[in-house]
Coordinates of C-alpha atoms and ligand atoms in Angstrom, one line a residue:
Chain A
L1 CA -132.1 9.3 6.1
F2 CA -131.9 11.4 2.6
A3 CA -135.6 12.1 2.5
G4 CA -135.5 15.7 2.9
K5 CA -134.5 17.5 -0.1
Q6 CA -132.7 20.9 1.5
I7 CA -130.7 21.4 4.4
D8 CA -132.7 22.7 7.1
E9 CA -133.0 22.7 11.0
S10 CA -134.7 19.2 10.9
L11 CA -131.9 17.7 9.1
Y12 CA -129.3 19.2 11.6
E13 CA -131.6 18.0 14.5
E14 CA -131.7 14.2 13.0
I15 CA -127.8 14.4 12.7
E16 CA -127.3 16.2 16.6
E17 CA -129.7 12.5 17.6
V18 CA -127.5 10.1 15.8
L19 CA -124.2 11.9 17.3
L20 CA -125.5 12.2 20.8
R21 CA -126.8 8.3 20.8
A22 CA -123.3 7.3 19.7
D23 CA -121.9 8.7 22.7
L24 CA -120.4 11.5 21.0
G25 CA -121.5 13.7 23.9
V26 CA -122.7 17.5 23.9
K27 CA -119.6 19.5 22.9
T28 CA -118.1 17.1 20.1
T29 CA -121.6 17.0 18.9
H30 CA -122.2 20.6 18.6
E31 CA -118.4 21.3 17.3
L32 CA -119.2 19.2 14.2
L33 CA -122.6 20.6 13.8
Q34 CA -120.9 23.9 13.9
S35 CA -118.3 23.2 11.2
L36 CA -121.2 21.5 8.9
K37 CA -123.4 24.7 9.4
D38 CA -120.6 26.9 8.6
A39 CA -119.8 24.7 5.4
S40 CA -123.4 25.4 4.7
S41 CA -123.0 29.0 5.0
R42 CA -120.1 29.3 3.1
K43 CA -122.2 27.0 0.2
E44 CA -119.9 24.2 0.4
L45 CA -122.7 21.4 0.9
A46 CA -125.1 20.8 -2.2
N47 CA -127.8 18.7 -0.8
P48 CA -128.6 16.5 2.5
A49 CA -126.3 13.4 1.0
H50 CA -123.5 15.9 1.1
V51 CA -123.9 16.7 4.2
W52 CA -123.6 13.2 5.5
K53 CA -121.0 12.7 3.7
T54 CA -119.1 15.7 5.2
L55 CA -120.1 14.8 8.7
R56 CA -118.6 11.2 8.0
E57 CA -115.0 13.2 6.9
K58 CA -115.1 15.6 9.4
T59 CA -115.5 12.7 11.8
Q60 CA -112.7 10.8 10.5
Q61 CA -110.6 13.7 10.5
L62 CA -111.1 14.0 14.8
L63 CA -109.5 10.5 14.5
D64 CA -106.8 10.7 12.0
K65 CA -105.7 13.8 13.7
V66 CA -104.4 11.9 16.6
G67 CA -102.3 9.6 14.3
Q68 CA -102.1 5.6 14.6
A69 CA -98.9 4.5 15.9
P70 CA -98.9 0.9 16.2
V71 CA -98.5 -0.6 20.1
V72 CA -94.7 -0.8 21.1
T73 CA -93.2 -4.3 20.6
R74 CA -89.7 -3.9 20.4
V75 CA -87.4 -1.8 21.9
A76 CA -83.3 -0.8 21.6
Q77 CA -82.6 -2.6 25.1
G78 CA -84.1 -5.3 27.2
P79 CA -88.0 -6.3 26.7
A80 CA -90.7 -3.9 25.9
V81 CA -92.9 -3.6 28.3
I82 CA -96.6 -2.7 28.0
M83 CA -98.4 -1.9 31.4
V84 CA -102.4 -2.1 31.0
V85 CA -104.7 0.3 33.0
G86 CA -108.3 1.3 33.5
V87 CA -111.4 1.2 35.6
N88 CA -112.7 -1.9 36.9
G89 CA -114.5 -4.3 34.8
S90 CA -113.9 -2.3 31.8
G91 CA -111.9 -5.8 29.8
K92 CA -108.2 -5.2 31.0
T93 CA -107.2 -8.9 31.7
T94 CA -109.2 -10.2 29.1
S95 CA -107.6 -7.9 26.2
I96 CA -104.0 -8.9 28.0
G97 CA -104.8 -12.6 27.0
K98 CA -105.6 -11.5 23.6
L99 CA -102.4 -9.2 23.3
A100 CA -100.3 -12.0 24.9
H101 CA -102.1 -14.9 22.3
R102 CA -101.4 -12.7 19.5
Y103 CA -97.8 -11.6 20.4
S104 CA -96.8 -15.1 21.4
K105 CA -98.0 -16.1 17.7
E106 CA -96.1 -13.1 15.6
G107 CA -92.9 -15.0 17.6
H108 CA -92.5 -12.8 20.4
K109 CA -91.5 -14.3 23.6
V110 CA -94.0 -13.2 26.2
L111 CA -94.0 -13.0 30.0
V112 CA -97.6 -11.6 31.7
A113 CA -97.2 -10.0 35.1
A114 CA -99.9 -10.4 37.6
A115 CA -99.9 -7.3 39.1
D116 CA -103.3 -7.3 40.2
T117 CA -102.7 -8.6 43.7
F118 CA -105.9 -7.4 45.2
R119 CA -109.4 -8.6 43.4
A120 CA -110.7 -11.6 44.1
A121 CA -109.5 -14.7 42.0
A122 CA -107.6 -12.1 39.2
V123 CA -104.7 -14.0 39.5
D124 CA -106.7 -17.2 38.7
Q125 CA -108.8 -15.8 35.8
L126 CA -105.2 -14.3 34.4
E127 CA -103.8 -17.5 34.4
V128 CA -106.6 -19.6 32.6
W129 CA -105.3 -16.9 29.9
C130 CA -101.9 -17.2 30.2
Q131 CA -102.4 -21.2 29.9
R132 CA -104.7 -20.8 26.9
A133 CA -102.3 -18.5 25.2
D134 CA -99.3 -21.1 26.1
V135 CA -97.3 -18.1 27.9
P136 CA -95.8 -17.9 31.3
I137 CA -97.5 -15.8 34.1
H138 CA -95.3 -14.1 36.8
R139 CA -96.7 -13.6 40.0
G140 CA -96.5 -12.4 43.6
K141 CA -97.4 -13.4 46.8
E142 CA -101.1 -12.8 48.0
N143 CA -101.8 -9.1 48.1
A144 CA -98.0 -8.5 47.4
D145 CA -97.3 -4.6 46.4
P146 CA -98.2 -4.4 42.8
A147 CA -94.9 -2.4 42.1
S148 CA -92.9 -5.2 43.3
V149 CA -94.8 -7.6 41.2
C150 CA -94.0 -5.7 38.0
F151 CA -90.6 -5.0 39.1
A152 CA -89.5 -8.4 39.6
A153 CA -91.3 -9.2 36.4
I154 CA -89.3 -7.1 34.3
E155 CA -86.2 -8.1 36.2
R156 CA -87.1 -11.7 35.5
A157 CA -87.6 -10.9 31.7
K158 CA -84.3 -9.3 31.3
A159 CA -82.7 -12.3 33.0
E160 CA -84.8 -15.2 31.2
G161 CA -84.6 -13.4 27.5
F162 CA -88.2 -12.3 27.4
D163 CA -88.7 -9.6 24.7
L164 CA -92.0 -8.5 25.7
V165 CA -93.5 -8.1 29.5
I166 CA -97.5 -7.3 29.6
L167 CA -98.5 -5.8 33.2
D168 CA -101.8 -6.5 34.2
T169 CA -103.1 -3.9 37.0
A170 CA -106.0 -3.7 39.3
G171 CA -109.4 -1.8 38.1
R172 CA -109.5 1.5 40.0
L173 CA -111.8 4.5 39.6
H174 CA -109.6 7.6 38.5
T175 CA -111.2 9.7 40.9
N176 CA -109.4 7.0 43.9
Q177 CA -106.6 9.1 44.4
G178 CA -104.4 6.3 46.7
L179 CA -105.2 4.0 44.1
M180 CA -104.1 6.4 41.2
E181 CA -100.7 7.1 43.2
E182 CA -100.2 3.3 43.4
L183 CA -100.4 3.1 39.6
S184 CA -98.0 5.9 39.0
K185 CA -95.6 4.1 41.4
C186 CA -95.8 0.6 39.2
A187 CA -94.7 2.8 36.5
R188 CA -92.1 4.2 38.3
V189 CA -90.8 1.0 39.4
S190 CA -91.2 -0.5 36.1
A191 CA -88.5 2.6 34.9
K192 CA -86.0 1.6 37.3
A193 CA -86.3 -2.1 36.7
L194 CA -85.8 -0.9 33.0
P195 CA -85.3 3.1 32.0
G196 CA -88.2 3.8 29.5
A197 CA -90.2 0.9 30.6
P198 CA -93.5 1.3 30.6
H199 CA -92.8 1.7 26.6
E200 CA -96.3 1.3 26.2
T201 CA -99.3 2.1 28.6
L202 CA -102.5 1.0 27.4
L203 CA -105.7 2.4 29.0
V204 CA -108.6 0.0 28.2
L205 CA -111.9 1.7 27.9
D206 CA -115.7 -0.3 27.4
A207 CA -117.4 1.0 24.3
T208 CA -120.6 1.2 26.6
M209 CA -119.3 4.1 28.8
G210 CA -120.8 7.4 28.4
Q211 CA -118.9 10.8 29.1
N212 CA -117.2 9.6 32.2
A213 CA -114.5 8.0 29.8
V214 CA -113.1 11.6 29.1
K215 CA -112.5 12.3 32.3
Q216 CA -111.1 8.7 32.8
A217 CA -108.8 9.3 29.9
E218 CA -107.7 12.9 31.5
L219 CA -107.0 11.3 34.9
F220 CA -105.6 8.3 34.0
R221 CA -102.8 10.5 32.0
E222 CA -102.2 12.3 34.7
S223 CA -101.0 9.5 36.8
V224 CA -99.2 7.3 33.9
P225 CA -97.8 7.9 30.3
V226 CA -100.8 6.8 28.4
T227 CA -100.1 6.1 24.7
G228 CA -103.4 4.8 23.6
I229 CA -106.8 3.1 24.2
V230 CA -108.0 -0.4 24.1
L231 CA -111.6 -0.1 23.1
T232 CA -113.0 -3.3 24.3
K233 CA -117.0 -4.8 23.9
L234 CA -117.3 -3.1 20.7
D235 CA -118.9 -6.6 19.7
G236 CA -122.2 -5.1 21.5
T237 CA -124.7 -2.3 20.8
A238 CA -122.9 0.5 21.9
K239 CA -121.0 2.5 19.8
G240 CA -117.8 3.7 21.5
G241 CA -118.2 7.5 20.5
V242 CA -116.8 8.9 23.0
V243 CA -113.6 8.0 21.2
L244 CA -114.0 11.1 19.3
A245 CA -114.8 13.5 22.4
I246 CA -110.9 12.2 23.9
A247 CA -109.2 12.1 20.5
S248 CA -110.5 15.8 20.0
G249 CA -109.9 16.9 23.4
I250 CA -107.4 15.1 24.8
G251 CA -105.4 13.8 21.6
L252 CA -105.2 9.8 22.6
P253 CA -105.4 7.2 19.6
V254 CA -106.9 4.2 19.9
K255 CA -105.0 1.4 18.8
L256 CA -106.6 -1.7 19.8
I257 CA -110.6 -3.0 19.8
G258 CA -112.2 -6.0 21.3
V259 CA -114.7 -7.3 19.4
G260 CA -115.5 -10.6 21.8
E261 CA -115.0 -12.9 24.8
K262 CA -112.3 -15.3 22.7
M263 CA -108.6 -15.2 22.6
S264 CA -108.8 -14.3 18.6
D265 CA -111.5 -11.1 19.7
L266 CA -108.8 -8.7 19.1
R267 CA -108.3 -6.4 16.0
D268 CA -106.2 -2.9 15.2
F269 CA -108.1 -0.2 15.3
D270 CA -109.7 1.0 11.8
A271 CA -110.8 4.5 11.9
A272 CA -112.7 4.2 8.8
L273 CA -114.6 1.3 9.7
F274 CA -115.2 2.7 13.1
V275 CA -116.7 5.6 11.4
E276 CA -118.4 3.7 9.0
E277 CA -120.4 1.7 12.1
L278 CA -121.0 5.2 14.1
F279 CA -123.0 6.1 11.2
D280 CA -124.7 2.7 10.1
Chain B
T1 CA -155.2 38.6 25.6
I2 CA -156.2 41.4 28.2
T3 CA -157.2 39.1 30.8
K4 CA -153.8 37.2 30.6
G5 CA -151.8 40.9 30.8
F6 CA -153.7 41.9 33.3
R7 CA -153.6 38.9 35.7
S8 CA -150.3 38.9 34.9
A9 CA -149.4 42.4 36.0
R10 CA -151.6 41.8 39.1
H11 CA -149.0 38.6 39.6
R12 CA -146.2 41.0 39.4
L13 CA -147.2 43.7 41.4
Q14 CA -147.6 41.0 44.7
G15 CA -144.2 39.3 44.0
Y16 CA -145.4 36.3 41.6
R17 CA -144.6 35.3 37.9
E18 CA -146.3 32.8 35.8
L19 CA -143.9 30.2 34.5
D20 CA -144.1 30.7 30.6
E21 CA -142.4 29.7 27.4
E22 CA -140.0 32.3 27.2
T23 CA -139.0 32.6 30.6
L24 CA -138.4 28.7 30.2
E25 CA -136.9 28.6 27.1
E26 CA -133.1 29.2 28.3
V27 CA -133.4 27.1 31.4
L28 CA -134.9 23.9 29.4
G29 CA -131.9 24.1 26.9
D30 CA -129.7 24.1 29.9
I31 CA -131.7 21.3 31.6
R32 CA -131.3 19.1 28.7
T33 CA -127.7 19.6 27.9
S34 CA -127.3 18.8 31.9
L35 CA -129.1 15.0 31.2
L36 CA -127.1 14.7 28.0
E37 CA -123.8 15.1 29.8
A38 CA -125.2 13.1 32.7
D39 CA -125.7 10.2 30.7
V40 CA -129.3 10.4 30.3
E41 CA -130.7 8.5 26.9
V42 CA -131.6 10.8 24.3
G43 CA -135.4 9.6 23.8
V44 CA -135.8 9.7 27.8
V45 CA -134.4 13.5 27.9
K46 CA -136.9 14.7 25.3
Q47 CA -139.7 12.7 27.5
F48 CA -138.5 14.3 30.8
I49 CA -138.4 17.8 29.2
A50 CA -141.7 17.5 27.7
T51 CA -143.3 16.3 30.7
V52 CA -141.7 19.1 33.3
K53 CA -142.5 22.0 30.6
T54 CA -146.1 20.6 31.0
K55 CA -146.2 20.6 34.5
A56 CA -144.6 23.8 34.8
L57 CA -146.0 25.7 32.1
G58 CA -148.3 28.5 33.8
E59 CA -147.2 27.6 37.4
V60 CA -147.4 30.9 39.4
V61 CA -144.0 31.1 41.3
R62 CA -143.2 33.2 44.1
V63 CA -140.3 35.6 42.8
R64 CA -140.3 38.3 45.6
A65 CA -140.9 37.7 49.2
E66 CA -139.6 38.9 52.4
D67 CA -137.9 37.1 54.8
A68 CA -138.0 36.8 58.9
Q69 CA -136.2 40.4 59.1
G70 CA -138.7 42.1 57.0
K71 CA -135.6 41.8 53.8
T72 CA -136.6 41.4 50.2
V73 CA -135.9 38.0 48.9
R74 CA -135.8 37.4 45.3
V75 CA -135.9 34.0 43.7
K76 CA -135.7 33.8 39.8
P77 CA -138.6 31.8 38.1
Q78 CA -135.7 29.9 36.4
D79 CA -135.0 28.6 39.8
H80 CA -138.4 27.7 40.6
F81 CA -138.3 25.6 37.4
V82 CA -135.2 23.7 38.4
K83 CA -136.7 22.5 41.5
I84 CA -139.6 21.2 39.4
C85 CA -137.1 19.5 37.7
H86 CA -135.5 18.1 40.7
D87 CA -138.7 16.9 42.3
E88 CA -139.9 15.1 39.1
L89 CA -136.6 13.3 38.8
V90 CA -137.3 12.4 42.4
A91 CA -140.3 11.2 41.7
L92 CA -139.7 9.3 39.1
M93 CA -136.7 7.5 40.3
E94 CA -138.1 7.0 43.9
P95 CA -138.9 3.1 43.8
D96 CA -142.6 2.1 45.2
E97 CA -140.8 -0.9 46.8
P98 CA -137.6 -0.3 48.3
G99 CA -135.1 -3.4 49.0
L100 CA -135.5 -7.0 48.0
R101 CA -139.0 -8.2 47.4
W102 CA -139.2 -11.0 50.0
K103 CA -141.4 -14.2 49.4
Q104 CA -144.4 -14.2 50.9
G105 CA -145.1 -17.7 52.8
K106 CA -142.5 -20.9 52.7
G107 CA -139.1 -21.4 51.0
P108 CA -136.0 -19.0 50.0
T109 CA -136.6 -15.6 48.3
V110 CA -135.1 -16.3 45.0
T111 CA -132.5 -13.4 43.4
M112 CA -131.0 -13.6 39.8
M113 CA -128.3 -10.8 38.7
V114 CA -128.4 -10.1 35.2
G115 CA -126.2 -7.3 33.1
L116 CA -123.8 -6.4 30.6
Q117 CA -120.2 -7.9 31.3
G118 CA -118.3 -6.6 33.8
S119 CA -120.7 -4.4 35.2
G120 CA -120.3 -5.6 39.0
K121 CA -122.8 -8.6 39.5
T122 CA -120.1 -11.1 41.1
T123 CA -119.2 -8.1 43.3
S124 CA -122.9 -7.1 44.0
A125 CA -124.0 -10.8 44.6
G126 CA -121.5 -11.1 47.3
K127 CA -123.1 -7.6 48.9
L128 CA -126.2 -8.8 49.2
A129 CA -125.1 -11.9 50.8
N130 CA -123.2 -9.5 53.0
L131 CA -126.1 -7.1 54.0
F132 CA -128.6 -10.3 54.2
K133 CA -126.3 -12.3 56.5
S134 CA -125.5 -9.6 58.5
Q135 CA -129.7 -9.3 59.3
G136 CA -129.5 -12.3 60.3
K137 CA -130.7 -14.3 57.0
K138 CA -129.3 -17.1 55.8
V139 CA -127.8 -17.0 52.9
M140 CA -126.8 -19.3 49.8
L141 CA -124.9 -18.3 46.1
V142 CA -125.3 -20.4 42.9
A143 CA -122.3 -19.8 40.9
A144 CA -124.3 -19.7 37.2
D145 CA -121.3 -18.4 35.5
V146 CA -119.7 -21.2 33.9
Y147 CA -118.2 -19.1 31.1
R148 CA -115.5 -16.7 32.4
P149 CA -112.1 -18.0 33.6
A150 CA -112.2 -18.5 37.1
A151 CA -115.5 -16.8 37.5
I152 CA -116.9 -19.7 39.5
E153 CA -113.5 -19.0 41.8
Q154 CA -114.1 -15.5 42.5
L155 CA -117.8 -16.3 44.1
K156 CA -116.1 -19.2 45.8
V157 CA -113.5 -16.7 47.3
L158 CA -116.4 -14.1 48.0
G159 CA -118.2 -16.9 49.8
Q160 CA -115.3 -17.8 51.7
R161 CA -114.7 -14.3 53.5
L162 CA -118.5 -14.2 54.2
D163 CA -118.9 -17.8 55.4
V164 CA -121.7 -17.9 53.2
P165 CA -122.2 -21.6 51.2
V166 CA -121.6 -21.1 47.3
F167 CA -123.5 -23.8 45.0
S168 CA -121.2 -24.9 41.9
V169 CA -121.4 -28.3 40.3
P170 CA -118.4 -28.6 37.7
G171 CA -119.7 -29.3 33.9
M172 CA -123.5 -28.6 34.8
Q173 CA -125.1 -25.6 32.8
P174 CA -126.7 -22.6 34.1
P175 CA -130.3 -23.7 33.9
D176 CA -129.9 -27.0 36.1
L177 CA -126.9 -25.1 38.3
C178 CA -129.9 -22.6 39.3
E179 CA -132.5 -25.2 39.6
Q180 CA -130.6 -27.7 41.7
G181 CA -128.9 -24.6 43.8
Y182 CA -132.6 -23.4 44.5
Q183 CA -133.5 -27.3 45.7
Q184 CA -130.1 -27.4 47.6
A185 CA -131.5 -23.8 49.5
V186 CA -134.9 -25.3 50.3
N187 CA -133.3 -28.2 51.7
T188 CA -130.9 -26.4 54.0
G189 CA -133.6 -23.9 54.9
C190 CA -132.1 -20.8 53.5
D191 CA -134.0 -17.6 53.6
L192 CA -132.2 -16.3 50.3
V193 CA -130.5 -17.6 47.2
I194 CA -128.9 -15.4 44.7
F195 CA -127.7 -16.7 41.3
D196 CA -124.9 -15.1 39.6
T197 CA -124.9 -15.5 36.2
A198 CA -122.4 -14.6 33.4
G199 CA -122.3 -10.9 31.8
R200 CA -123.5 -11.1 28.4
L201 CA -124.6 -9.1 25.2
T202 CA -128.4 -8.6 24.8
I203 CA -127.8 -9.6 21.2
D204 CA -126.7 -12.9 22.2
Q205 CA -129.4 -14.6 21.6
A206 CA -128.6 -18.0 23.1
L207 CA -127.1 -16.3 26.0
M208 CA -130.3 -14.4 26.4
D209 CA -132.2 -17.8 25.8
E210 CA -130.4 -19.3 28.7
L211 CA -131.8 -16.5 31.1
G212 CA -135.7 -17.5 29.7
E213 CA -134.7 -21.3 30.5
I214 CA -133.7 -20.1 34.1
R215 CA -136.7 -18.5 34.3
R216 CA -138.8 -21.3 33.2
R217 CA -137.1 -23.6 35.7
V218 CA -137.1 -21.6 39.0
H219 CA -139.6 -18.9 40.5
L220 CA -137.7 -15.5 40.2
D221 CA -138.7 -13.1 43.2
N222 CA -136.0 -10.6 42.3
T223 CA -134.0 -10.1 38.4
L224 CA -131.9 -7.8 39.3
L225 CA -130.0 -5.7 36.3
V226 CA -126.7 -4.7 37.2
V227 CA -125.8 -1.4 35.6
D228 CA -122.5 0.2 35.7
A229 CA -123.1 3.8 36.6
M230 CA -120.6 5.0 33.7
I231 CA -122.7 3.4 31.2
G232 CA -123.7 5.7 28.1
Q233 CA -126.8 5.8 26.0
D234 CA -126.4 2.0 25.6
S235 CA -128.2 1.8 28.6
V236 CA -131.8 2.0 26.9
T237 CA -131.2 -0.5 24.2
T238 CA -129.9 -2.7 27.4
A239 CA -132.0 -2.2 29.8
K240 CA -135.4 -2.9 27.0
S241 CA -133.7 -5.9 26.1
F242 CA -133.3 -7.6 29.3
H243 CA -136.7 -6.4 30.5
D244 CA -138.2 -8.2 27.4
K245 CA -136.8 -11.6 27.8
V246 CA -136.9 -11.9 31.4
G247 CA -138.1 -9.1 33.1
I248 CA -136.6 -6.9 35.2
D249 CA -137.8 -6.0 38.9
G250 CA -134.9 -3.8 40.2
V251 CA -131.4 -2.5 39.3
I252 CA -128.4 -2.5 41.1
L253 CA -126.4 0.9 39.9
T254 CA -122.8 0.1 40.5
K255 CA -119.4 1.9 41.0
L256 CA -120.8 5.7 42.1
D257 CA -118.4 5.9 44.3
G258 CA -116.8 7.5 41.4
D259 CA -117.7 10.7 39.4
A260 CA -120.0 9.0 36.8
R261 CA -123.2 11.4 36.6
G262 CA -125.4 8.3 36.7
G263 CA -128.2 9.1 33.9
A264 CA -128.6 5.5 33.4
A265 CA -130.6 5.3 36.5
L266 CA -133.4 7.5 35.0
S267 CA -133.5 5.9 31.4
V268 CA -133.6 2.6 32.9
K269 CA -136.7 3.5 35.0
M270 CA -138.4 5.5 32.1
V271 CA -138.2 2.5 29.7
T272 CA -138.8 -0.4 32.2
G273 CA -140.1 0.5 35.4
A274 CA -137.5 -0.8 37.4
S275 CA -136.4 1.4 40.1
V276 CA -132.6 1.3 41.7
K277 CA -132.8 -0.6 44.5
F278 CA -129.0 -0.6 45.8
A279 CA -126.0 1.5 45.1
G280 CA -122.5 -0.2 44.9
M281 CA -120.3 2.2 46.6
G282 CA -116.7 0.4 46.2
E283 CA -115.1 -3.1 45.8
G284 CA -115.5 -4.0 49.8
L285 CA -118.7 -6.5 50.1
D286 CA -119.8 -3.6 53.0
K287 CA -120.0 -1.4 49.7
L288 CA -123.8 -1.5 49.3
E289 CA -126.3 1.4 50.2
P290 CA -130.1 1.4 49.9
F291 CA -131.0 3.4 46.8
R292 CA -131.6 7.2 47.8
A293 CA -133.2 8.9 44.9
E294 CA -133.2 12.5 46.2
G295 CA -128.9 12.1 46.1
L296 CA -129.1 10.6 42.7
A297 CA -131.2 13.1 41.3
S298 CA -129.2 16.1 42.0
R299 CA -125.9 14.3 41.0
I300 CA -127.7 13.7 37.7
L301 CA -128.9 17.4 37.1
G302 CA -125.6 18.4 38.3
Ligands
GTP1 N1 -118.4 -9.0 24.7 C1 -117.2 -8.4 25.3 N2 -117.0 -9.0 26.3 C2 -115.6 -8.5 26.7 C3 -114.7 -8.0 26.0 N3 -113.7 -7.7 26.6 C4 -113.6 -8.0 27.8 N4 -114.9 -9.0 27.9 C5 -115.9 -9.2 29.1 O1 -115.9 -7.9 30.3 C6 -115.8 -8.7 31.4 C7 -114.6 -8.2 32.2 O2 -113.4 -8.3 31.5 P1 -112.3 -8.3 32.6 O3 -111.1 -8.8 31.5 O4 -111.9 -8.9 33.9 O5 -111.9 -6.9 32.9 P2 -111.0 -6.2 34.0 O6 -111.0 -4.6 33.6 O7 -109.7 -7.0 33.9 O8 -111.4 -6.0 35.2 P3 -110.9 -5.7 36.7 O9 -109.5 -6.5 36.7 O10 -112.3 -6.5 37.3 O11 -111.2 -4.4 36.5 C8 -115.4 -10.3 31.5 O12 -116.6 -10.9 31.1 C9 -114.8 -10.5 30.0 O13 -115.3 -11.7 29.5 C10 -115.0 -7.7 24.5 O14 -114.2 -7.0 23.7 N5 -116.3 -7.9 23.9
GTP2 N1 -115.3 1.1 42.6 C1 -116.1 -0.1 42.4 N2 -115.9 -0.9 41.7 C2 -116.8 -2.2 42.0 C3 -118.0 -1.9 42.2 N3 -118.8 -2.7 41.9 C4 -117.9 -3.9 41.5 N4 -116.5 -3.4 41.3 C5 -115.4 -3.7 40.5 O1 -115.6 -4.0 39.2 C6 -115.6 -4.9 38.2 C7 -116.3 -5.9 37.6 O2 -117.0 -6.5 39.2 P1 -117.8 -8.3 38.5 O3 -118.1 -8.1 40.0 O4 -116.6 -9.2 38.1 O5 -118.2 -8.0 37.4 P2 -119.4 -8.8 36.7 O6 -120.6 -7.8 36.1 O7 -119.4 -10.0 37.5 O8 -118.5 -9.1 35.5 P3 -118.7 -10.4 34.4 O9 -119.1 -11.6 35.4 O10 -117.8 -10.6 33.5 O11 -119.9 -9.9 33.5 C8 -114.1 -5.4 39.9 O12 -112.9 -5.0 39.7 C9 -115.0 -5.1 41.2 O13 -114.6 -5.5 42.5 C10 -118.1 -0.7 43.1 O14 -119.5 -0.9 43.1 N5 -117.3 0.3 43.2
MG3 MG1 -108.5 -7.8 35.5
MG4 MG1 -119.3 -12.2 37.1

């Protein structure tokens, strides 16, 4: 990487390719390149090694700008409610299994709500995770209105002294207006059961996704109060660079990452480590 | 040179223009940006641009003509080039063999679904079963995902909805399941048997070897890579690895009912030669369509 002794067009081409391959997308890639070229024209960059170092810093700045509030697990009144949303197959149900396990180990009394009442064996799948995490599951009737399951789960949590409720919702495409409205209703109805709920709304994004993830973040945030991202499948070969486009364009922070299919494969997002892996 | 200038001047008089480097410079940049935004892989974009540029340079295109009413119609040379790109995309993505490859002679046609986690394999297996059952074929599904919680249950629910048998044996490993499932399909006179396998990472050596073992045990007529239309640059790494390990005959591109551009279709085709055979257009078991290269080409070019 540092073979060339001068900062020239081929260095910028190499940088462009690295950023594009990491799924940062055309817009964010060109913004970073432009900021490097500006720094170079101001004589701030001495050599290629310096360019790469500055690039790492500027990339990290994009993430630092959106801040890093931890996941809400405690509120003044009643249980904290975490709603988990995202497109089909992104890893919501699995991530909830991991979260239930983590928070239960940390001493929380967790209740998981099976509000995906649509997909084949969705409730069965969540049930297995709840057994593994040793956490109770609240389920509704088959094909029940998801909002009613959210409502009933929060009511039950209040009545039985749970301090944390995690809502699993069905996968849906952000382009499906009917399903996005259904999701808004789940949030509204949760607030009826407990003002302020959902206190945390996590958008689950698959690290293998390309530029469509930006649209997902925009539209999900229009329907529900998304507060953070869970970036899954980072144990694979994809870099997940689209979260940089989301950080710079929409301002949503990544709070957690999924690094495997086991219950313990969940980590807090570490921006410095993420940037390091990006350029690895 | 004199002859080139003379020829192009004569062309211009007749309403023709030659596609040259400077005419194409800007539109090439726009096409490149569009393909990258459509999630076509970086190397594939480079290769594609180089190919169409070679095709287009020197082409003489009509920029001025008269329509039926004698009115002058102008078409920019750049628009001709975009049409060349579109046609090239269609030509590249069009499958030589549309649909499934059916076994010639006796015995069930065997189809195995493979792909990354969450791409839509189980649902697509159900959709294929639905499609071919409705065409009068006798279909069987094999639940060879023994890892994901309730994966077998999920396939069984789909099988029940379609009244299609699902072969499953508690505690049995995937290679044995596929081998015995195939035998069961033979014994019950099935025309088609579909193996649903677990989602896996291409860097998971053990799970990739598992696919290799299934391939050793049963002759596979179709190995279909199930790809989420939203996938980004990782499409090439993924497709190459599956192709190298087990050989990909075709692709099912899922979740096209969303607004992902689906550039992965081009990337996968370029690195494996495998075309999209079916498009997943929704969660319902009837939401599977035969692949149309024309439609996807427009979507990718954007
Ligand atoms: N390798 C890997 N696989 C993951 C990770 N998270 C989830 N998965 C897998 O991704 C697939 C989909 O996960 P689910 O939890 O069912 O996803 P979902 O978003 O709930 O799916 P729908 O409810 O159908 O929309 C499963 O095979 C999971 O095991 C991760 O961090 N790493
Ligand atoms: N909108 C839409 N959703 C789809 C389509 N195909 C599959 N899905 C959904 O995507 C999610 C994942 O589908 P699955 O069939 O479980 O995916 P999979 O590849 O078997 O997942 P793993 O076995 O965990 O690797 C489910 O919510 C499906 O309903 C499609 O074409 N359109
Ligand atoms: Mg789920
Ligand atoms: Mg599956």
